[in-house]
Amino acid sequence: MTAQTPAAPRQGPSTPEDLLTVPQVMDRLQLGRSAVYDLLRTRQLASITLGRARRIPAHALTDFIRARLEQEAAA
């Protein structure tokens, strides 16, 4: 039996697993649909459009949460 090493973080282009749907963001933030779309509309949360579908890169959600935590800590 050989020991497996953890996979190194990927760098480079995003994969489909790195793109979240609005319902996935709703679940993770425990917000409603309108609240998530407001965050997208005001560009507080970055997204891309693929045809008519909105997708939120996972790193954009992480950045949004980090920024909100920093704002809360500074207040």
The first five atom37 places (N, CA, C, CB, O) and aatype in JSON, in Angstrom:
{
  "aatype": [12, 16, 0, 5, 16, 14, 0, 0, 14, 1, 5, 7, 14, 15, 16, 14, 6, 3, 10, 10, 16, 19, 14, 5, 19, 12, 3, 1, 10, 5, 10, 7, 1, 15, 0, 19, 18, 3, 10, 10, 1, 16, 1, 5, 10, 0, 15, 9, 16, 10, 7, 1, 0, 1, 1, 9, 14, 0, 8, 0, 10, 16, 3, 13, 9, 1, 0, 1, 10, 6, 5, 6, 0, 0, 0],
  "atom_mask": [
    [1, 1, 1, 1, 1],
    [1, 1, 1, 1, 1],
    [1, 1, 1, 1, 1],
    [1, 1, 1, 1, 1],
    [1, 1, 1, 1, 1],
    [1, 1, 1, 1, 1],
    [1, 1, 1, 1, 1],
    [1, 1, 1, 1, 1],
    [1, 1, 1, 1, 1],
    [1, 1, 1, 1, 1],
    [1, 1, 1, 1, 1],
    [1, 1, 1, 0, 1],
    [1, 1, 1, 1, 1],
    [1, 1, 1, 1, 1],
    [1, 1, 1, 1, 1],
    [1, 1, 1, 1, 1],
    [1, 1, 1, 1, 1],
    [1, 1, 1, 1, 1],
    [1, 1, 1, 1, 1],
    [1, 1, 1, 1, 1],
    [1, 1, 1, 1, 1],
    [1, 1, 1, 1, 1],
    [1, 1, 1, 1, 1],
    [1, 1, 1, 1, 1],
    [1, 1, 1, 1, 1],
    [1, 1, 1, 1, 1],
    [1, 1, 1, 1, 1],
    [1, 1, 1, 1, 1],
    [1, 1, 1, 1, 1],
    [1, 1, 1, 1, 1],
    [1, 1, 1, 1, 1],
    [1, 1, 1, 0, 1],
    [1, 1, 1, 1, 1],
    [1, 1, 1, 1, 1],
    [1, 1, 1, 1, 1],
    [1, 1, 1, 1, 1],
    [1, 1, 1, 1, 1],
    [1, 1, 1, 1, 1],
    [1, 1, 1, 1, 1],
    [1, 1, 1, 1, 1],
    [1, 1, 1, 1, 1],
    [1, 1, 1, 1, 1],
    [1, 1, 1, 1, 1],
    [1, 1, 1, 1, 1],
    [1, 1, 1, 1, 1],
    [1, 1, 1, 1, 1],
    [1, 1, 1, 1, 1],
    [1, 1, 1, 1, 1],
    [1, 1, 1, 1, 1],
    [1, 1, 1, 1, 1],
    [1, 1, 1, 0, 1],
    [1, 1, 1, 1, 1],
    [1, 1, 1, 1, 1],
    [1, 1, 1, 1, 1],
    [1, 1, 1, 1, 1],
    [1, 1, 1, 1, 1],
    [1, 1, 1, 1, 1],
    [1, 1, 1, 1, 1],
    [1, 1, 1, 1, 1],
    [1, 1, 1, 1, 1],
    [1, 1, 1, 1, 1],
    [1, 1, 1, 1, 1],
    [1, 1, 1, 1, 1],
    [1, 1, 1, 1, 1],
    [1, 1, 1, 1, 1],
    [1, 1, 1, 1, 1],
    [1, 1, 1, 1, 1],
    [1, 1, 1, 1, 1],
    [1, 1, 1, 1, 1],
    [1, 1, 1, 1, 1],
    [1, 1, 1, 1, 1],
    [1, 1, 1, 1, 1],
    [1, 1, 1, 1, 1],
    [1, 1, 1, 1, 1],
    [1, 1, 1, 1, 1]
  ],
  "atom_positions": [
    [[0.84, -1.18, 0.0], [0.0, 0.0, 0.0], [0.89, 1.24, 0.0], [-0.96, 0.0, 1.22], [1.82, 1.34, 0.8]],
    [[0.61, 2.17, -0.86], [1.42, 3.39, -0.94], [0.63, 4.55, -0.39], [1.88, 3.67, -2.38], [-0.6, 4.6, -0.51]],
    [[1.34, 5.49, 0.21], [0.68, 6.69, 0.74], [0.4, 7.65, -0.41], [1.56, 7.37, 1.83], [1.25, 7.87, -1.27]],
    [[-0.77, 8.21, -0.4], [-1.12, 9.17, -1.42], [-0.86, 10.57, -0.9], [-2.59, 9.02, -1.86], [-1.17, 10.89, 0.25]],
    [[-0.29, 11.39, -1.74], [-0.05, 12.77, -1.36], [-1.24, 13.6, -1.81], [1.27, 13.32, -1.98], [-1.85, 13.3, -2.84]],
    [[-1.57, 14.63, -1.05], [-2.7, 15.45, -1.46], [-2.39, 16.16, -2.77], [-3.05, 16.47, -0.38], [-1.24, 16.52, -3.04]],
    [[-3.41, 16.35, -3.55], [-3.25, 17.02, -4.84], [-2.87, 18.48, -4.62], [-4.53, 16.91, -5.68], [-3.4, 19.15, -3.73]],
    [[-1.97, 18.95, -5.42], [-1.56, 20.36, -5.35], [-2.68, 21.22, -5.92], [-0.23, 20.62, -6.11], [-3.39, 20.78, -6.82]],
    [[-2.84, 22.45, -5.4], [-3.87, 23.32, -5.95], [-3.63, 23.56, -7.43], [-3.92, 24.65, -5.19], [-2.5, 23.79, -7.87]],
    [[-4.7, 23.51, -8.18], [-4.6, 23.74, -9.62], [-4.41, 25.21, -9.91], [-5.85, 23.22, -10.34], [-4.94, 26.07, -9.21]],
    [[-3.65, 25.46, -10.93], [-3.53, 26.82, -11.42], [-3.8, 26.76, -12.9], [-2.13, 27.44, -11.1], [-3.53, 25.75, -13.55]],
    [[-4.32, 27.83, -13.43], [-4.62, 27.86, -14.85], [-6.1, 28.09, -15.06], [0.0, 0.0, 0.0], [-6.78, 28.65, -14.19]],
    [[-6.6, 27.67, -16.2], [-7.99, 27.96, -16.54], [-8.98, 27.29, -15.58], [-8.29, 27.52, -17.95], [-8.71, 26.23, -15.02]],
    [[-10.12, 27.94, -15.41], [-11.17, 27.39, -14.56], [-11.76, 26.15, -15.19], [-12.27, 28.44, -14.3], [-11.75, 26.0, -16.41]],
    [[-12.25, 25.28, -14.35], [-12.96, 24.09, -14.82], [-14.43, 24.27, -14.46], [-12.37, 22.78, -14.19], [-14.76, 25.15, -13.66]],
    [[-15.31, 23.47, -15.02], [-16.73, 23.62, -14.69], [-17.02, 23.51, -13.2], [-17.53, 22.58, -15.43], [-17.98, 24.11, -12.72]],
    [[-16.2, 22.75, -12.46], [-16.42, 22.61, -11.03], [-16.13, 23.92, -10.3], [-15.55, 21.49, -10.46], [-16.59, 24.12, -9.18]],
    [[-15.36, 24.8, -10.93], [-15.0, 26.08, -10.33], [-16.07, 27.15, -10.57], [-13.67, 26.56, -10.88], [-15.97, 28.25, -10.03]],
    [[-17.08, 26.83, -11.38], [-18.15, 27.78, -11.68], [-19.42, 27.36, -10.95], [-18.39, 27.88, -13.21], [-19.87, 26.22, -11.08]],
    [[-19.99, 28.28, -10.2], [-21.18, 27.99, -9.41], [-22.41, 28.6, -10.07], [-21.03, 28.51, -7.97], [-22.32, 29.65, -10.71]],
    [[-23.54, 27.95, -9.91], [-24.8, 28.5, -10.38], [-25.37, 29.42, -9.31], [-25.81, 27.37, -10.73], [-24.92, 29.41, -8.16]],
    [[-26.35, 30.21, -9.68], [-27.0, 31.09, -8.71], [-27.61, 30.27, -7.57], [-28.08, 31.95, -9.39], [-27.43, 30.64, -6.41]],
    [[-28.32, 29.17, -7.84], [-28.85, 28.38, -6.72], [-27.76, 27.84, -5.79], [-29.66, 27.22, -7.25], [-27.98, 27.75, -4.58]],
    [[-26.59, 27.48, -6.32], [-25.5, 27.02, -5.46], [-25.0, 28.14, -4.56], [-24.34, 26.47, -6.3], [-24.71, 27.91, -3.38]],
    [[-24.91, 29.36, -5.11], [-24.49, 30.51, -4.31], [-25.56, 30.83, -3.26], [-24.23, 31.74, -5.21], [-25.24, 31.17, -2.12]],
    [[-26.83, 30.71, -3.65], [-27.92, 30.92, -2.7], [-27.77, 29.99, -1.51], [-29.29, 30.7, -3.39], [-27.91, 30.41, -0.36]],
    [[-27.48, 28.72, -1.78], [-27.31, 27.73, -0.71], [-26.11, 28.05, 0.17], [-27.16, 26.33, -1.3], [-26.2, 27.99, 1.4]],
    [[-25.01, 28.4, -0.45], [-23.79, 28.64, 0.32], [-23.89, 29.89, 1.19], [-22.59, 28.77, -0.62], [-23.38, 29.91, 2.31]],
    [[-24.56, 30.94, 0.67], [-24.69, 32.18, 1.44], [-25.98, 32.22, 2.26], [-24.65, 33.37, 0.5], [-26.17, 33.11, 3.09]],
    [[-26.86, 31.25, 2.04], [-28.17, 31.21, 2.69], [-28.92, 32.52, 2.45], [-28.01, 30.96, 4.21], [-29.46, 33.14, 3.36]],
    [[-28.94, 32.91, 1.16], [-29.65, 34.11, 0.72], [-30.67, 33.7, -0.33], [-28.68, 35.17, 0.15], [-30.6, 32.62, -0.91]],
    [[-31.62, 34.58, -0.54], [-32.62, 34.35, -1.57], [-32.1, 34.72, -2.95], [0.0, 0.0, 0.0], [-31.04, 35.34, -3.1]],
    [[-32.87, 34.33, -3.94], [-32.51, 34.57, -5.34], [-32.32, 36.05, -5.63], [-33.57, 33.99, -6.26], [-31.34, 36.44, -6.27]],
    [[-33.25, 36.88, -5.18], [-33.17, 38.32, -5.44], [-31.92, 38.93, -4.81], [-34.41, 39.03, -4.91], [-31.28, 39.79, -5.41]],
    [[-31.59, 38.49, -3.61], [-30.4, 39.03, -2.93], [-29.13, 38.68, -3.69], [-30.32, 38.49, -1.48], [-28.23, 39.52, -3.82]],
    [[-29.04, 37.46, -4.21], [-27.86, 37.07, -4.98], [-27.79, 37.87, -6.27], [-27.87, 35.55, -5.28], [-26.72, 38.35, -6.64]],
    [[-28.92, 38.02, -6.96], [-28.91, 38.81, -8.2], [-28.6, 40.28, -7.92], [-30.27, 38.68, -8.91], [-27.99, 40.94, -8.76]],
    [[-28.99, 40.8, -6.77], [-28.61, 42.17, -6.39], [-27.1, 42.28, -6.24], [-29.32, 42.59, -5.08], [-26.5, 43.26, -6.68]],
    [[-26.48, 41.29, -5.61], [-25.02, 41.29, -5.47], [-24.34, 41.25, -6.84], [-24.57, 40.1, -4.62], [-23.32, 41.9, -7.05]],
    [[-24.91, 40.48, -7.76], [-24.35, 40.41, -9.11], [-24.56, 41.73, -9.86], [-24.99, 39.26, -9.88], [-23.66, 42.22, -10.53]],
    [[-25.77, 42.29, -9.73], [-26.1, 43.54, -10.44], [-25.22, 44.69, -9.98], [-27.57, 43.89, -10.22], [-24.81, 45.52, -10.79]],
    [[-24.94, 44.76, -8.67], [-24.12, 45.84, -8.12], [-22.63, 45.53, -8.19], [-24.52, 46.11, -6.68], [-21.8, 46.3, -7.71]],
    [[-22.3, 44.4, -8.8], [-20.9, 43.97, -9.0], [-20.14, 43.76, -7.7], [-20.18, 44.98, -9.84], [-18.91, 43.84, -7.68]],
    [[-20.86, 43.5, -6.62], [-20.2, 43.12, -5.38], [-19.7, 41.68, -5.48], [-21.16, 43.27, -4.18], [-18.75, 41.28, -4.8]],
    [[-20.37, 40.92, -6.33], [-20.01, 39.53, -6.57], [-19.81, 39.37, -8.08], [-21.12, 38.54, -6.03], [-20.72, 39.62, -8.87]],
    [[-18.61, 38.95, -8.46], [-18.27, 38.83, -9.88], [-18.95, 37.6, -10.49], [-16.75, 38.74, -10.07], [-19.16, 36.59, -9.83]],
    [[-19.28, 37.72, -11.78], [-19.88, 36.59, -12.49], [-19.53, 36.69, -13.96], [-21.41, 36.56, -12.29], [-19.05, 37.71, -14.44]],
    [[-19.79, 35.6, -14.66], [-19.67, 35.59, -16.1], [-21.01, 35.12, -16.66], [-18.5, 34.67, -16.58], [-21.79, 34.47, -15.98]],
    [[-21.25, 35.47, -17.9], [-22.48, 35.05, -18.58], [-22.1, 34.09, -19.7], [-23.28, 36.27, -19.13], [-21.25, 34.4, -20.54]],
    [[-22.73, 32.95, -19.7], [-22.54, 31.95, -20.75], [-23.9, 31.77, -21.42], [-21.99, 30.58, -20.18], [-24.77, 31.07, -20.91]],
    [[-24.06, 32.41, -22.57], [-25.39, 32.43, -23.19], [-26.31, 33.24, -22.3], [0.0, 0.0, 0.0], [-26.07, 34.43, -22.08]],
    [[-27.36, 32.61, -21.79], [-28.27, 33.29, -20.87], [-28.01, 32.9, -19.42], [-29.71, 32.97, -21.24], [-28.69, 33.39, -18.51]],
    [[-27.04, 32.03, -19.19], [-26.76, 31.52, -17.85], [-25.7, 32.36, -17.15], [-26.32, 30.06, -17.9], [-24.7, 32.74, -17.77]],
    [[-25.92, 32.66, -15.88], [-24.92, 33.34, -15.05], [-24.16, 32.29, -14.26], [-25.59, 34.38, -14.1], [-24.75, 31.37, -13.71]],
    [[-22.85, 32.45, -14.22], [-22.01, 31.56, -13.43], [-21.07, 32.41, -12.58], [-21.21, 30.57, -14.34], [-20.56, 33.44, -13.04]],
    [[-20.87, 31.98, -11.36], [-20.02, 32.7, -10.42], [-18.79, 31.85, -10.17], [-20.78, 33.02, -9.08], [-18.9, 30.72, -9.68]],
    [[-17.6, 32.37, -10.51], [-16.39, 31.61, -10.21], [-16.27, 31.4, -8.7], [-15.13, 32.33, -10.76], [-16.55, 32.31, -7.92]],
    [[-15.85, 30.21, -8.3], [-15.73, 29.9, -6.87], [-14.79, 30.88, -6.17], [-15.22, 28.46, -6.68], [-15.04, 31.25, -5.03]],
    [[-13.73, 31.31, -6.86], [-12.81, 32.25, -6.23], [-13.47, 33.61, -6.01], [-11.55, 32.42, -7.1], [-13.11, 34.33, -5.08]],
    [[-14.44, 33.98, -6.86], [-15.15, 35.25, -6.67], [-16.0, 35.2, -5.41], [-16.04, 35.57, -7.9], [-16.1, 36.19, -4.69]],
    [[-16.61, 34.05, -5.14], [-17.4, 33.9, -3.92], [-16.48, 33.96, -2.69], [-18.19, 32.57, -3.93], [-16.82, 34.6, -1.69]],
    [[-15.35, 33.3, -2.77], [-14.37, 33.34, -1.68], [-13.89, 34.77, -1.44], [-13.17, 32.42, -1.98], [-13.8, 35.21, -0.29]],
    [[-13.59, 35.5, -2.51], [-13.14, 36.89, -2.4], [-14.22, 37.77, -1.78], [-12.74, 37.44, -3.77], [-13.93, 38.64, -0.96]],
    [[-15.47, 37.55, -2.18], [-16.59, 38.32, -1.64], [-16.71, 38.1, -0.14], [-17.91, 37.92, -2.35], [-16.86, 39.05, 0.63]],
    [[-16.65, 36.84, 0.28], [-16.77, 36.53, 1.71], [-15.61, 37.13, 2.48], [-16.82, 34.99, 1.93], [-15.8, 37.71, 3.55]],
    [[-14.41, 37.01, 1.96], [-13.22, 37.57, 2.62], [-13.36, 39.09, 2.77], [-11.94, 37.22, 1.82], [-13.07, 39.63, 3.84]],
    [[-13.8, 39.77, 1.72], [-13.98, 41.22, 1.77], [-15.02, 41.61, 2.81], [-14.38, 41.76, 0.4], [-14.83, 42.58, 3.54]],
    [[-16.12, 40.86, 2.88], [-17.16, 41.16, 3.88], [-16.64, 40.94, 5.3], [-18.4, 40.3, 3.63], [-16.96, 41.72, 6.19]],
    [[-15.86, 39.91, 5.51], [-15.28, 39.65, 6.82], [-14.33, 40.78, 7.22], [-14.54, 38.31, 6.83], [-14.32, 41.21, 8.38]],
    [[-13.54, 41.26, 6.27], [-12.63, 42.37, 6.55], [-13.39, 43.65, 6.88], [-11.68, 42.6, 5.36], [-12.99, 44.41, 7.76]],
    [[-14.5, 43.9, 6.15], [-15.33, 45.07, 6.43], [-15.91, 44.98, 7.84], [-16.47, 45.19, 5.39], [-15.93, 45.97, 8.58]],
    [[-16.38, 43.82, 8.21], [-16.97, 43.61, 9.54], [-15.92, 43.82, 10.63], [-17.59, 42.19, 9.65], [-16.2, 44.42, 11.67]],
    [[-14.71, 43.33, 10.38], [-13.64, 43.45, 11.37], [-13.21, 44.91, 11.54], [-12.43, 42.59, 10.97], [-12.83, 45.31, 12.63]],
    [[-13.27, 45.69, 10.47], [-12.85, 47.09, 10.51], [-13.91, 47.97, 11.17], [-12.54, 47.59, 9.09], [-13.6, 49.07, 11.63]],
    [[-15.13, 47.51, 11.2], [-16.23, 48.34, 11.76], [-16.22, 48.38, 13.26], [-17.58, 47.82, 11.29], [-17.08, 49.02, 13.87]]
  ]
}
